[in-house]
mmCIF file with all atom_site columns, C-alpha atoms in Angstrom:
data_model
loop_
_atom_site.group_PDB
_atom_site.id
_atom_site.type_symbol
_atom_site.label_atom_id
_atom_site.label_alt_id
_atom_site.label_comp_id
_atom_site.label_asym_id
_atom_site.label_entity_id
_atom_site.label_seq_id
_atom_site.pdbx_PDB_ins_code
_atom_site.Cartn_x
_atom_site.Cartn_y
_atom_site.Cartn_z
_atom_site.occupancy
_atom_site.B_iso_or_equiv
_atom_site.pdbx_formal_charge
_atom_site.auth_seq_id
_atom_site.auth_comp_id
_atom_site.auth_asym_id
_atom_site.auth_atom_id
_atom_site.pdbx_PDB_model_num
ATOM 1   C CA . MET A 1 1   ? 101.786 91.210  89.294  1.00 0.00 ? 1411 MET A CA 1
ATOM 2   C CA . ILE A 1 2   ? 99.276  94.003  89.602  1.00 0.00 ? 1412 ILE A CA 1
ATOM 3   C CA . LEU A 1 3   ? 95.653  93.170  91.981  1.00 0.00 ? 1413 LEU A CA 1
ATOM 4   C CA . LEU A 1 4   ? 92.810  95.175  90.815  1.00 0.00 ? 1414 LEU A CA 1
ATOM 5   C CA . PRO A 1 5   ? 89.604  94.645  92.972  1.00 0.00 ? 1415 PRO A CA 1
ATOM 6   C CA . ALA A 1 6   ? 86.950  92.984  90.774  1.00 0.00 ? 1416 ALA A CA 1
ATOM 7   C CA . PHE A 1 7   ? 84.749  95.879  90.059  1.00 0.00 ? 1417 PHE A CA 1
ATOM 8   C CA . SER A 1 8   ? 86.850  97.875  88.529  1.00 0.00 ? 1418 SER A CA 1
ATOM 9   C CA . LEU A 1 9   ? 87.476  95.195  86.381  1.00 0.00 ? 1419 LEU A CA 1
ATOM 10  C CA . MET A 1 10  ? 83.529  94.790  86.020  1.00 0.00 ? 1420 MET A CA 1
ATOM 11  C CA . ALA A 1 11  ? 83.571  98.400  85.377  1.00 0.00 ? 1421 ALA A CA 1
ATOM 12  C CA . GLY A 1 12  ? 86.521  98.479  82.881  1.00 0.00 ? 1422 GLY A CA 1
ATOM 13  C CA . LEU A 1 13  ? 84.358  95.927  80.471  1.00 0.00 ? 1423 LEU A CA 1
ATOM 14  C CA . ALA A 1 14  ? 80.723  96.817  81.304  1.00 0.00 ? 1424 ALA A CA 1
ATOM 15  C CA . GLU A 1 15  ? 78.187  97.895  78.221  1.00 0.00 ? 1425 GLU A CA 1
ATOM 16  C CA . GLN A 1 16  ? 75.657  100.207 77.598  1.00 0.00 ? 1426 GLN A CA 1
ATOM 17  C CA . PHE A 1 17  ? 72.448  99.219  77.203  1.00 0.00 ? 1427 PHE A CA 1
ATOM 18  C CA . GLU A 1 18  ? 69.407  102.063 77.816  1.00 0.00 ? 1428 GLU A CA 1
ATOM 19  C CA . ASP A 1 19  ? 70.208  103.659 81.357  1.00 0.00 ? 1429 ASP A CA 1
ATOM 20  C CA . TYR A 1 20  ? 71.809  99.901  82.239  1.00 0.00 ? 1430 TYR A CA 1
ATOM 21  C CA . GLN A 1 21  ? 75.330  99.118  82.095  1.00 0.00 ? 1431 GLN A CA 1
ATOM 22  C CA . TYR A 1 22  ? 76.309  95.946  81.993  1.00 0.00 ? 1432 TYR A CA 1
ATOM 23  C CA . ALA A 1 23  ? 79.058  92.761  82.010  1.00 0.00 ? 1433 ALA A CA 1
ATOM 24  C CA . ARG A 1 24  ? 78.880  89.616  80.306  1.00 0.00 ? 1434 ARG A CA 1
ATOM 25  C CA . TRP A 1 25  ? 78.143  87.087  83.848  1.00 0.00 ? 1435 TRP A CA 1
ATOM 26  C CA . GLY A 1 26  ? 77.569  83.608  82.740  1.00 0.00 ? 1436 GLY A CA 1
ATOM 27  C CA . GLU A 1 27  ? 74.864  82.583  80.451  1.00 0.00 ? 1437 GLU A CA 1
ATOM 28  C CA . GLY A 1 28  ? 73.594  86.581  80.948  1.00 0.00 ? 1438 GLY A CA 1
ATOM 29  C CA . VAL A 1 29  ? 74.469  89.590  82.228  1.00 0.00 ? 1439 VAL A CA 1
ATOM 30  C CA . MET A 1 30  ? 75.328  91.571  85.595  1.00 0.00 ? 1440 MET A CA 1
ATOM 31  C CA . LEU A 1 31  ? 74.187  94.848  85.652  1.00 0.00 ? 1441 LEU A CA 1
ATOM 32  C CA . THR A 1 32  ? 76.988  96.923  87.043  1.00 0.00 ? 1442 THR A CA 1
ATOM 33  C CA . GLY A 1 33  ? 75.882  100.362 86.537  1.00 0.00 ? 1443 GLY A CA 1
ATOM 34  C CA . TYR A 1 34  ? 73.000  102.746 86.106  1.00 0.00 ? 1444 TYR A CA 1
ATOM 35  C CA . THR A 1 35  ? 72.905  106.248 84.427  1.00 0.00 ? 1445 THR A CA 1
ATOM 36  C CA . GLY A 1 36  ? 68.867  106.638 84.367  1.00 0.00 ? 1446 GLY A CA 1
ATOM 37  C CA . ALA A 1 37  ? 67.032  109.239 86.058  1.00 0.00 ? 1447 ALA A CA 1
ATOM 38  C CA . GLY A 1 38  ? 65.292  107.132 88.658  1.00 0.00 ? 1448 GLY A CA 1
ATOM 39  C CA . GLY A 1 39  ? 61.386  107.264 89.819  1.00 0.00 ? 1449 GLY A CA 1
ATOM 40  C CA . ASP A 1 40  ? 59.568  103.665 89.456  1.00 0.00 ? 1450 ASP A CA 1
ATOM 41  C CA . LEU A 1 41  ? 61.899  101.035 87.989  1.00 0.00 ? 1451 LEU A CA 1
ATOM 42  C CA . VAL A 1 42  ? 61.165  97.981  86.616  1.00 0.00 ? 1452 VAL A CA 1
ATOM 43  C CA . ILE A 1 43  ? 64.421  96.357  85.829  1.00 0.00 ? 1453 ILE A CA 1
ATOM 44  C CA . PRO A 1 44  ? 64.221  94.508  82.266  1.00 0.00 ? 1454 PRO A CA 1
ATOM 45  C CA . GLY A 1 45  ? 64.856  90.734  82.382  1.00 0.00 ? 1455 GLY A CA 1
ATOM 46  C CA . LEU A 1 46  ? 66.834  91.090  79.199  1.00 0.00 ? 1456 LEU A CA 1
ATOM 47  C CA . ILE A 1 47  ? 69.050  93.321  77.890  1.00 0.00 ? 1457 ILE A CA 1
ATOM 48  C CA . GLU A 1 48  ? 70.410  92.214  74.537  1.00 0.00 ? 1458 GLU A CA 1
ATOM 49  C CA . GLY A 1 49  ? 68.524  88.977  74.511  1.00 0.00 ? 1459 GLY A CA 1
ATOM 50  C CA . LEU A 1 50  ? 70.364  88.006  77.466  1.00 0.00 ? 1460 LEU A CA 1
ATOM 51  C CA . PRO A 1 51  ? 69.118  87.313  80.660  1.00 0.00 ? 1461 PRO A CA 1
ATOM 52  C CA . VAL A 1 52  ? 69.527  90.081  83.350  1.00 0.00 ? 1462 VAL A CA 1
ATOM 53  C CA . LEU A 1 53  ? 70.792  87.249  86.056  1.00 0.00 ? 1463 LEU A CA 1
ATOM 54  C CA . ALA A 1 54  ? 72.775  89.405  88.881  1.00 0.00 ? 1464 ALA A CA 1
ATOM 55  C CA . ILE A 1 55  ? 72.450  93.140  89.650  1.00 0.00 ? 1465 ILE A CA 1
ATOM 56  C CA . GLY A 1 56  ? 76.135  93.289  90.890  1.00 0.00 ? 1466 GLY A CA 1
ATOM 57  C CA . ASP A 1 57  ? 78.079  94.959  94.002  1.00 0.00 ? 1467 ASP A CA 1
ATOM 58  C CA . LEU A 1 58  ? 77.048  99.109  94.091  1.00 0.00 ? 1468 LEU A CA 1
ATOM 59  C CA . ALA A 1 59  ? 75.230  99.093  90.708  1.00 0.00 ? 1469 ALA A CA 1
ATOM 60  C CA . PHE A 1 60  ? 72.456  101.338 91.842  1.00 0.00 ? 1470 PHE A CA 1
ATOM 61  C CA . ARG A 1 61  ? 74.441  102.896 95.494  1.00 0.00 ? 1471 ARG A CA 1
ATOM 62  C CA . ASN A 1 62  ? 73.409  107.091 95.904  1.00 0.00 ? 1472 ASN A CA 1
ATOM 63  C CA . HIS A 1 63  ? 70.389  106.831 93.400  1.00 0.00 ? 1473 HIS A CA 1
ATOM 64  C CA . ALA A 1 64  ? 68.723  109.298 95.359  1.00 0.00 ? 1474 ALA A CA 1
ATOM 65  C CA . GLU A 1 65  ? 65.630  109.778 93.071  1.00 0.00 ? 1475 GLU A CA 1
ATOM 66  C CA . LEU A 1 66  ? 64.903  105.694 92.488  1.00 0.00 ? 1476 LEU A CA 1
ATOM 67  C CA . THR A 1 67  ? 61.258  105.704 94.302  1.00 0.00 ? 1477 THR A CA 1
ATOM 68  C CA . ARG A 1 68  ? 60.286  101.728 93.419  1.00 0.00 ? 1478 ARG A CA 1
ATOM 69  C CA . VAL A 1 69  ? 62.069  98.966  91.695  1.00 0.00 ? 1479 VAL A CA 1
ATOM 70  C CA . SER A 1 70  ? 60.810  95.566  91.243  1.00 0.00 ? 1480 SER A CA 1
ATOM 71  C CA . ILE A 1 71  ? 63.348  92.888  90.574  1.00 0.00 ? 1481 ILE A CA 1
ATOM 72  C CA . PRO A 1 72  ? 62.715  90.511  87.553  1.00 0.00 ? 1482 PRO A CA 1
ATOM 73  C CA . ALA A 1 73  ? 62.464  86.630  88.030  1.00 0.00 ? 1483 ALA A CA 1
ATOM 74  C CA . SER A 1 74  ? 65.485  85.743  86.267  1.00 0.00 ? 1484 SER A CA 1
ATOM 75  C CA . VAL A 1 75  ? 67.786  87.453  88.895  1.00 0.00 ? 1485 VAL A CA 1
ATOM 76  C CA . THR A 1 76  ? 69.087  85.011  91.052  1.00 0.00 ? 1486 THR A CA 1
ATOM 77  C CA . ARG A 1 77  ? 71.951  87.619  93.111  1.00 0.00 ? 1487 ARG A CA 1
ATOM 78  C CA . ILE A 1 78  ? 71.789  90.570  94.715  1.00 0.00 ? 1488 ILE A CA 1
ATOM 79  C CA . GLY A 1 79  ? 75.343  92.054  94.866  1.00 0.00 ? 1489 GLY A CA 1
ATOM 80  C CA . ARG A 1 80  ? 77.016  93.920  98.205  1.00 0.00 ? 1490 ARG A CA 1
ATOM 81  C CA . GLY A 1 81  ? 75.697  97.238  98.597  1.00 0.00 ? 1491 GLY A CA 1
ATOM 82  C CA . ALA A 1 82  ? 73.447  97.203  95.418  1.00 0.00 ? 1492 ALA A CA 1
ATOM 83  C CA . PHE A 1 83  ? 70.869  99.350  96.490  1.00 0.00 ? 1493 PHE A CA 1
ATOM 84  C CA . ASN A 1 84  ? 72.511  100.979 99.807  1.00 0.00 ? 1494 ASN A CA 1
ATOM 85  C CA . TYR A 1 85  ? 71.706  105.188 100.262 1.00 0.00 ? 1495 TYR A CA 1
ATOM 86  C CA . CYS A 1 86  ? 68.983  105.153 97.757  1.00 0.00 ? 1496 CYS A CA 1
ATOM 87  C CA . GLU A 1 87  ? 67.465  108.431 99.223  1.00 0.00 ? 1497 GLU A CA 1
ATOM 88  C CA . GLY A 1 88  ? 64.361  108.219 97.953  1.00 0.00 ? 1498 GLY A CA 1
ATOM 89  C CA . LEU A 1 89  ? 63.692  104.209 97.539  1.00 0.00 ? 1499 LEU A CA 1
ATOM 90  C CA . GLY A 1 90  ? 60.130  103.524 98.998  1.00 0.00 ? 1500 GLY A CA 1
ATOM 91  C CA . ARG A 1 91  ? 59.367  100.548 97.999  1.00 0.00 ? 1501 ARG A CA 1
ATOM 92  C CA . VAL A 1 92  ? 60.725  97.711  96.570  1.00 0.00 ? 1502 VAL A CA 1
ATOM 93  C CA . THR A 1 93  ? 59.947  93.447  95.143  1.00 0.00 ? 1503 THR A CA 1
ATOM 94  C CA . ILE A 1 94  ? 62.231  91.220  95.071  1.00 0.00 ? 1504 ILE A CA 1
ATOM 95  C CA . PRO A 1 95  ? 61.576  87.572  93.694  1.00 0.00 ? 1505 PRO A CA 1
ATOM 96  C CA . GLY A 1 96  ? 61.649  83.877  94.721  1.00 0.00 ? 1506 GLY A CA 1
ATOM 97  C CA . SER A 1 97  ? 64.445  83.547  91.941  1.00 0.00 ? 1507 SER A CA 1
ATOM 98  C CA . VAL A 1 98  ? 66.859  85.753  94.025  1.00 0.00 ? 1508 VAL A CA 1
ATOM 99  C CA . ASP A 1 99  ? 69.221  82.935  95.940  1.00 0.00 ? 1509 ASP A CA 1
ATOM 100 C CA . LEU A 1 100 ? 71.403  85.806  97.639  1.00 0.00 ? 1510 LEU A CA 1
ATOM 101 C CA . ILE A 1 101 ? 71.103  89.833  99.107  1.00 0.00 ? 1511 ILE A CA 1
ATOM 102 C CA . ALA A 1 102 ? 74.261  90.277  99.651  1.00 0.00 ? 1512 ALA A CA 1
ATOM 103 C CA . GLU A 1 103 ? 76.014  92.269  102.464 1.00 0.00 ? 1513 GLU A CA 1
ATOM 104 C CA . SER A 1 104 ? 74.640  95.933  102.483 1.00 0.00 ? 1514 SER A CA 1
ATOM 105 C CA . ALA A 1 105 ? 72.042  95.601  99.860  1.00 0.00 ? 1515 ALA A CA 1
ATOM 106 C CA . PHE A 1 106 ? 69.691  98.101  100.742 1.00 0.00 ? 1516 PHE A CA 1
ATOM 107 C CA . ALA A 1 107 ? 71.452  99.396  103.764 1.00 0.00 ? 1517 ALA A CA 1
ATOM 108 C CA . SER A 1 108 ? 70.803  102.877 104.289 1.00 0.00 ? 1518 SER A CA 1
ATOM 109 C CA . CYS A 1 109 ? 67.865  103.661 102.263 1.00 0.00 ? 1519 CYS A CA 1
ATOM 110 C CA . PRO A 1 110 ? 66.021  105.768 104.733 1.00 0.00 ? 1520 PRO A CA 1
ATOM 111 C CA . SER A 1 111 ? 62.808  106.532 103.035 1.00 0.00 ? 1521 SER A CA 1
ATOM 112 C CA . LEU A 1 112 ? 62.109  102.004 102.623 1.00 0.00 ? 1522 LEU A CA 1
ATOM 113 C CA . VAL A 1 113 ? 59.022  101.226 103.722 1.00 0.00 ? 1523 VAL A CA 1
ATOM 114 C CA . GLU A 1 114 ? 57.846  98.499  101.814 1.00 0.00 ? 1524 GLU A CA 1
ATOM 115 C CA . VAL A 1 115 ? 60.354  95.120  100.875 1.00 0.00 ? 1525 VAL A CA 1
ATOM 116 C CA . THR A 1 116 ? 58.480  92.210  99.475  1.00 0.00 ? 1526 THR A CA 1
ATOM 117 C CA . LEU A 1 117 ? 61.038  88.781  99.648  1.00 0.00 ? 1527 LEU A CA 1
ATOM 118 C CA . GLY A 1 118 ? 59.577  86.451  97.412  1.00 0.00 ? 1528 GLY A CA 1
ATOM 119 C CA . GLU A 1 119 ? 59.902  82.730  98.804  1.00 0.00 ? 1529 GLU A CA 1
ATOM 120 C CA . GLY A 1 120 ? 62.704  81.435  97.505  1.00 0.00 ? 1530 GLY A CA 1
ATOM 121 C CA . ILE A 1 121 ? 65.177  83.663  99.182  1.00 0.00 ? 1531 ILE A CA 1
ATOM 122 C CA . THR A 1 122 ? 68.059  81.222  100.433 1.00 0.00 ? 1532 THR A CA 1
ATOM 123 C CA . GLU A 1 123 ? 70.475  83.976  102.116 1.00 0.00 ? 1533 GLU A CA 1
ATOM 124 C CA . ILE A 1 124 ? 70.144  87.454  103.219 1.00 0.00 ? 1534 ILE A CA 1
ATOM 125 C CA . GLY A 1 125 ? 73.887  88.597  103.943 1.00 0.00 ? 1535 GLY A CA 1
ATOM 126 C CA . ASN A 1 126 ? 75.117  90.931  106.427 1.00 0.00 ? 1536 ASN A CA 1
ATOM 127 C CA . GLN A 1 127 ? 72.867  94.283  107.758 1.00 0.00 ? 1537 GLN A CA 1
ATOM 128 C CA . ALA A 1 128 ? 71.266  93.951  104.133 1.00 0.00 ? 1538 ALA A CA 1
ATOM 129 C CA . PHE A 1 129 ? 68.525  96.335  105.272 1.00 0.00 ? 1539 PHE A CA 1
ATOM 130 C CA . ALA A 1 130 ? 70.240  98.087  108.573 1.00 0.00 ? 1540 ALA A CA 1
ATOM 131 C CA . HIS A 1 131 ? 69.343  101.899 109.050 1.00 0.00 ? 1541 HIS A CA 1
ATOM 132 C CA . CYS A 1 132 ? 65.885  101.832 106.736 1.00 0.00 ? 1542 CYS A CA 1
ATOM 133 C CA . ARG A 1 133 ? 64.287  104.026 109.210 1.00 0.00 ? 1543 ARG A CA 1
ATOM 134 C CA . SER A 1 134 ? 61.106  103.980 108.050 1.00 0.00 ? 1544 SER A CA 1
ATOM 135 C CA . LEU A 1 135 ? 60.873  100.010 107.195 1.00 0.00 ? 1545 LEU A CA 1
ATOM 136 C CA . ALA A 1 136 ? 58.021  99.460  109.542 1.00 0.00 ? 1546 ALA A CA 1
ATOM 137 C CA . GLY A 1 137 ? 57.194  95.659  108.988 1.00 0.00 ? 1547 GLY A CA 1
ATOM 138 C CA . ILE A 1 138 ? 58.783  93.157  106.949 1.00 0.00 ? 1548 ILE A CA 1
ATOM 139 C CA . THR A 1 139 ? 57.752  89.164  106.595 1.00 0.00 ? 1549 THR A CA 1
ATOM 140 C CA . ILE A 1 140 ? 60.894  86.921  105.771 1.00 0.00 ? 1550 ILE A CA 1
ATOM 141 C CA . PRO A 1 141 ? 60.283  83.442  103.624 1.00 0.00 ? 1551 PRO A CA 1
ATOM 142 C CA . GLY A 1 142 ? 60.151  79.856  105.216 1.00 0.00 ? 1552 GLY A CA 1
ATOM 143 C CA . SER A 1 143 ? 62.785  79.729  102.225 1.00 0.00 ? 1553 SER A CA 1
ATOM 144 C CA . VAL A 1 144 ? 65.696  81.891  103.901 1.00 0.00 ? 1554 VAL A CA 1
ATOM 145 C CA . ARG A 1 145 ? 68.490  79.556  105.835 1.00 0.00 ? 1555 ARG A CA 1
ATOM 146 C CA . VAL A 1 146 ? 71.207  81.520  106.197 1.00 0.00 ? 1556 VAL A CA 1
ATOM 147 C CA . PHE A 1 147 ? 71.217  85.484  107.906 1.00 0.00 ? 1557 PHE A CA 1
ATOM 148 C CA . GLY A 1 148 ? 74.145  87.696  108.133 1.00 0.00 ? 1558 GLY A CA 1
ATOM 149 C CA . THR A 1 149 ? 74.871  89.794  111.304 1.00 0.00 ? 1559 THR A CA 1
ATOM 150 C CA . GLY A 1 150 ? 72.724  92.894  111.470 1.00 0.00 ? 1560 GLY A CA 1
ATOM 151 C CA . VAL A 1 151 ? 70.079  92.163  108.923 1.00 0.00 ? 1561 VAL A CA 1
ATOM 152 C CA . LEU A 1 152 ? 68.069  94.575  110.196 1.00 0.00 ? 1562 LEU A CA 1
ATOM 153 C CA . SER A 1 153 ? 69.965  96.650  112.679 1.00 0.00 ? 1563 SER A CA 1
ATOM 154 C CA . ASP A 1 154 ? 68.982  99.688  113.737 1.00 0.00 ? 1564 ASP A CA 1
ATOM 155 C CA . CYS A 1 155 ? 65.339  99.794  111.654 1.00 0.00 ? 1565 CYS A CA 1
ATOM 156 C CA . THR A 1 156 ? 64.123  102.223 113.939 1.00 0.00 ? 1566 THR A CA 1
ATOM 157 C CA . GLY A 1 157 ? 60.478  102.365 112.733 1.00 0.00 ? 1567 GLY A CA 1
ATOM 158 C CA . LEU A 1 158 ? 60.573  98.553  112.115 1.00 0.00 ? 1568 LEU A CA 1
ATOM 159 C CA . THR A 1 159 ? 57.227  97.433  114.974 1.00 0.00 ? 1569 THR A CA 1
ATOM 160 C CA . ARG A 1 160 ? 56.525  94.206  113.680 1.00 0.00 ? 1570 ARG A CA 1
ATOM 161 C CA . VAL A 1 161 ? 58.558  91.118  111.562 1.00 0.00 ? 1571 VAL A CA 1
ATOM 162 C CA . THR A 1 162 ? 56.864  87.642  110.107 1.00 0.00 ? 1572 THR A CA 1
ATOM 163 C CA . LEU A 1 163 ? 58.708  84.588  110.001 1.00 0.00 ? 1573 LEU A CA 1
ATOM 164 C CA . ARG A 1 164 ? 57.587  82.046  107.731 1.00 0.00 ? 1574 ARG A CA 1
ATOM 165 C CA . GLU A 1 165 ? 57.258  78.223  108.317 1.00 0.00 ? 1575 GLU A CA 1
ATOM 166 C CA . GLY A 1 166 ? 61.018  76.827  107.623 1.00 0.00 ? 1576 GLY A CA 1
ATOM 167 C CA . VAL A 1 167 ? 63.377  79.748  109.165 1.00 0.00 ? 1577 VAL A CA 1
ATOM 168 C CA . SER A 1 168 ? 64.991  78.167  112.130 1.00 0.00 ? 1578 SER A CA 1
ATOM 169 C CA . GLU A 1 169 ? 67.971  79.931  113.225 1.00 0.00 ? 1579 GLU A CA 1
ATOM 170 C CA . LEU A 1 170 ? 67.917  84.250  112.769 1.00 0.00 ? 1580 LEU A CA 1
ATOM 171 C CA . GLY A 1 171 ? 71.631  85.734  112.717 1.00 0.00 ? 1581 GLY A CA 1
ATOM 172 C CA . ARG A 1 172 ? 73.238  87.618  115.200 1.00 0.00 ? 1582 ARG A CA 1
ATOM 173 C CA . SER A 1 173 ? 72.438  91.118  116.432 1.00 0.00 ? 1583 SER A CA 1
ATOM 174 C CA . MET A 1 174 ? 69.288  90.541  113.638 1.00 0.00 ? 1584 MET A CA 1
ATOM 175 C CA . PHE A 1 175 ? 67.306  93.261  115.490 1.00 0.00 ? 1585 PHE A CA 1
ATOM 176 C CA . LEU A 1 176 ? 70.386  95.229  117.422 1.00 0.00 ? 1586 LEU A CA 1
ATOM 177 C CA . GLY A 1 177 ? 68.937  99.194  117.560 1.00 0.00 ? 1587 GLY A CA 1
ATOM 178 C CA . CYS A 1 178 ? 65.505  98.016  116.326 1.00 0.00 ? 1588 CYS A CA 1
ATOM 179 C CA . THR A 1 179 ? 63.784  100.363 118.789 1.00 0.00 ? 1589 THR A CA 1
ATOM 180 C CA . GLY A 1 180 ? 60.325  100.351 118.262 1.00 0.00 ? 1590 GLY A CA 1
ATOM 181 C CA . LEU A 1 181 ? 60.198  96.947  117.324 1.00 0.00 ? 1591 LEU A CA 1
ATOM 182 C CA . LYS A 1 182 ? 56.628  95.271  119.211 1.00 0.00 ? 1592 LYS A CA 1
ATOM 183 C CA . GLU A 1 183 ? 55.763  92.139  117.430 1.00 0.00 ? 1593 GLU A CA 1
ATOM 184 C CA . VAL A 1 184 ? 57.485  88.958  116.118 1.00 0.00 ? 1594 VAL A CA 1
ATOM 185 C CA . SER A 1 185 ? 54.944  86.580  114.948 1.00 0.00 ? 1595 SER A CA 1
ATOM 186 C CA . LEU A 1 186 ? 57.058  82.656  114.717 1.00 0.00 ? 1596 LEU A CA 1
ATOM 187 C CA . PRO A 1 187 ? 55.740  79.785  112.750 1.00 0.00 ? 1597 PRO A CA 1
ATOM 188 C CA . ILE A 1 188 ? 53.697  77.446  115.360 1.00 0.00 ? 1598 ILE A CA 1
#
């Protein structure tokens, strides 16, 4: 019996629509790759008439030319390492429809200065935004119930964090190496 990683199987089954590689996933599709030029990217909510429900593991990894990403409200999951090492990525908007931002999803994006997290996100995985050294501030919605280890670790430019009402527990080593952190606002 030969076991192959799920990602390898997904890549083999991928279909192409414009600049996006995708695979069927539940009642919709999961993006598995991107071949576009970059710049400001608005990910479509539909591909071939099916909703984009997930961004797969490593789907946009190493796309240095991406500068801004807007994720549609149809997406419920952002996979492991989906956008990590996107060196030019400066801004990202994640809607509240997303339940899970997986491990290292946006890690090591050194130009990332702005992250907008929608109310409704429930889980942020290990090191999801680690090593984003230009990130100065972030607001965590009250809907987040689960934090992985080191979610914001080594974000040396991080100076302020706002936690909205509803956040009751932080992950281990969440701010490890955040040497510039001056302010953490907690709900009263």
